[in-house]
Amino acid sequence: MRKKLLRLLRLVPIALALSGIASAQTTGTIIGVVTDASTGKPVAGALVVATGPNLQGEQTAITDETGNYRIGQLPAGDYKLAVQLQGYKPAERTDIRLSADKTLRVPITATPEAVQLEEQVVKTGLAPVVNVGSAEAGAVVSKEFIANVPVGRNFQAIAQSVPQAAGDAYGVSFQGAQSPES
């Protein structure tokens, strides 16, 4: 019984070594992003086709909403990637060498076909000036405003009628501060 156990324990390292050889990966993966050449934004729904001499036929993938694609289980060797999408010129990447058990990142840029302008934006004035160096807020309350708008006749009621002002337990607060801070 003891001899059988010792024989079995001697065979375990050999079996583990052989299983490691049998499970060695002989394929690779190509990943990447397809982007628009004019805007630099990702292109969703593009067909990516991988072809190569070590590949029987072709492998394909569709880009997701972020423009990413993944083509796995490719034998090691040279590949050509082609991108096809309606509204874009066909794009290709050649001379891609994939090694076994590796993941290769291959970005592809797709050039859009002629773009038709459907609408035109016309600028008809200047943007208001905003003072980004100051945190001031204020408003001018005129006599006409006080006479024509039904607000209370004390300072606090009139102050609460301007934007960014609100009443709290101690008086009037401005821009989120408490009234003692104002």
PDB file of N, CA and C in Angstrom, residues 30-36 40 48 63 67-69 81-83 91-94 96 104-110:
ATOM      1  N   ILE A  30      -6.767  40.733 -30.480  1.00  0.00           N
ATOM      2  CA  ILE A  30      -6.575  42.105 -30.955  1.00  0.00           C
ATOM      3  C   ILE A  30      -7.735  42.934 -30.415  1.00  0.00           C
ATOM      4  N   ILE A  31      -7.396  44.038 -29.733  1.00  0.00           N
ATOM      5  CA  ILE A  31      -8.400  44.965 -29.219  1.00  0.00           C
ATOM      6  C   ILE A  31      -8.067  46.355 -29.737  1.00  0.00           C
ATOM      7  N   GLY A  32      -9.023  47.273 -29.627  1.00  0.00           N
ATOM      8  CA  GLY A  32      -8.753  48.647 -30.038  1.00  0.00           C
ATOM      9  C   GLY A  32     -10.000  49.493 -30.033  1.00  0.00           C
ATOM     10  N   VAL A  33      -9.829  50.717 -30.529  1.00  0.00           N
ATOM     11  CA  VAL A  33     -10.908  51.688 -30.604  1.00  0.00           C
ATOM     12  C   VAL A  33     -10.955  52.239 -32.024  1.00  0.00           C
ATOM     13  N   VAL A  34     -12.160  52.349 -32.575  1.00  0.00           N
ATOM     14  CA  VAL A  34     -12.352  52.987 -33.873  1.00  0.00           C
ATOM     15  C   VAL A  34     -12.842  54.402 -33.608  1.00  0.00           C
ATOM     16  N   THR A  35     -12.101  55.407 -34.134  1.00  0.00           N
ATOM     17  CA  THR A  35     -12.458  56.805 -33.912  1.00  0.00           C
ATOM     18  C   THR A  35     -12.717  57.512 -35.238  1.00  0.00           C
ATOM     19  N   ASP A  36     -13.484  58.589 -35.168  1.00  0.00           N
ATOM     20  CA  ASP A  36     -13.787  59.424 -36.319  1.00  0.00           C
ATOM     21  C   ASP A  36     -12.594  60.348 -36.564  1.00  0.00           C
ATOM     22  N   GLY A  40     -12.512  62.919 -33.733  1.00  0.00           N
ATOM     23  CA  GLY A  40     -11.785  62.196 -32.699  1.00  0.00           C
ATOM     24  C   GLY A  40     -12.684  61.431 -31.752  1.00  0.00           C
ATOM     25  N   VAL A  48     -15.508  45.509 -37.838  1.00  0.00           N
ATOM     26  CA  VAL A  48     -14.057  45.331 -37.911  1.00  0.00           C
ATOM     27  C   VAL A  48     -13.805  43.901 -38.375  1.00  0.00           C
ATOM     28  N   THR A  63     -18.087  47.351 -33.170  1.00  0.00           N
ATOM     29  CA  THR A  63     -17.696  48.261 -32.100  1.00  0.00           C
ATOM     30  C   THR A  63     -18.892  48.585 -31.212  1.00  0.00           C
ATOM     31  N   GLY A  67     -16.859  52.716 -29.082  1.00  0.00           N
ATOM     32  CA  GLY A  67     -15.955  52.496 -30.209  1.00  0.00           C
ATOM     33  C   GLY A  67     -14.982  51.348 -30.016  1.00  0.00           C
ATOM     34  N   ASN A  68     -15.093  50.609 -28.910  1.00  0.00           N
ATOM     35  CA  ASN A  68     -14.162  49.508 -28.627  1.00  0.00           C
ATOM     36  C   ASN A  68     -14.558  48.249 -29.382  1.00  0.00           C
ATOM     37  N   TYR A  69     -13.552  47.479 -29.796  1.00  0.00           N
ATOM     38  CA  TYR A  69     -13.775  46.171 -30.399  1.00  0.00           C
ATOM     39  C   TYR A  69     -12.795  45.179 -29.808  1.00  0.00           C
ATOM     40  N   LEU A  81      -6.516  44.457 -40.669  1.00  0.00           N
ATOM     41  CA  LEU A  81      -7.823  44.843 -40.131  1.00  0.00           C
ATOM     42  C   LEU A  81      -8.475  45.834 -41.077  1.00  0.00           C
ATOM     43  N   ALA A  82      -9.757  45.646 -41.340  1.00  0.00           N
ATOM     44  CA  ALA A  82     -10.522  46.555 -42.180  1.00  0.00           C
ATOM     45  C   ALA A  82     -11.760  46.997 -41.405  1.00  0.00           C
ATOM     46  N   VAL A  83     -12.114  48.281 -41.541  1.00  0.00           N
ATOM     47  CA  VAL A  83     -13.291  48.838 -40.864  1.00  0.00           C
ATOM     48  C   VAL A  83     -14.288  49.277 -41.927  1.00  0.00           C
ATOM     49  N   ALA A  91     -11.564  51.803 -44.047  1.00  0.00           N
ATOM     50  CA  ALA A  91     -10.245  52.045 -43.431  1.00  0.00           C
ATOM     51  C   ALA A  91      -9.558  50.707 -43.209  1.00  0.00           C
ATOM     52  N   GLU A  92      -8.219  50.702 -43.342  1.00  0.00           N
ATOM     53  CA  GLU A  92      -7.456  49.469 -43.160  1.00  0.00           C
ATOM     54  C   GLU A  92      -6.210  49.715 -42.329  1.00  0.00           C
ATOM     55  N   ARG A  93      -5.803  48.679 -41.602  1.00  0.00           N
ATOM     56  CA  ARG A  93      -4.500  48.642 -40.928  1.00  0.00           C
ATOM     57  C   ARG A  93      -3.849  47.337 -41.347  1.00  0.00           C
ATOM     58  N   THR A  94      -2.619  47.404 -41.863  1.00  0.00           N
ATOM     59  CA  THR A  94      -1.927  46.204 -42.319  1.00  0.00           C
ATOM     60  C   THR A  94      -0.652  46.017 -41.511  1.00  0.00           C
ATOM     61  N   ILE A  96       0.116  43.888 -39.173  1.00  0.00           N
ATOM     62  CA  ILE A  96      -0.105  43.676 -37.743  1.00  0.00           C
ATOM     63  C   ILE A  96       0.420  42.289 -37.408  1.00  0.00           C
ATOM     64  N   LEU A 104      -2.968  42.524 -28.342  1.00  0.00           N
ATOM     65  CA  LEU A 104      -2.393  43.625 -29.101  1.00  0.00           C
ATOM     66  C   LEU A 104      -3.452  44.716 -29.266  1.00  0.00           C
ATOM     67  N   ARG A 105      -3.087  45.957 -28.935  1.00  0.00           N
ATOM     68  CA  ARG A 105      -4.011  47.097 -29.073  1.00  0.00           C
ATOM     69  C   ARG A 105      -3.734  47.774 -30.408  1.00  0.00           C
ATOM     70  N   VAL A 106      -4.793  47.832 -31.266  1.00  0.00           N
ATOM     71  CA  VAL A 106      -4.663  48.421 -32.599  1.00  0.00           C
ATOM     72  C   VAL A 106      -5.781  49.450 -32.789  1.00  0.00           C
ATOM     73  N   PRO A 107      -5.493  50.752 -32.597  1.00  0.00           N
ATOM     74  CA  PRO A 107      -6.513  51.780 -32.856  1.00  0.00           C
ATOM     75  C   PRO A 107      -6.652  52.020 -34.358  1.00  0.00           C
ATOM     76  N   ILE A 108      -7.870  52.319 -34.792  1.00  0.00           N
ATOM     77  CA  ILE A 108      -8.141  52.558 -36.209  1.00  0.00           C
ATOM     78  C   ILE A 108      -8.928  53.859 -36.325  1.00  0.00           C
ATOM     79  N   THR A 109      -8.552  54.675 -37.319  1.00  0.00           N
ATOM     80  CA  THR A 109      -9.241  55.939 -37.562  1.00  0.00           C
ATOM     81  C   THR A 109     -10.056  55.818 -38.843  1.00  0.00           C
ATOM     82  N   ALA A 110     -11.348  56.126 -38.763  1.00  0.00           N
ATOM     83  CA  ALA A 110     -12.245  56.071 -39.912  1.00  0.00           C
ATOM     84  C   ALA A 110     -12.525  57.494 -40.400  1.00  0.00           C
TER      85      ALA A 110
END
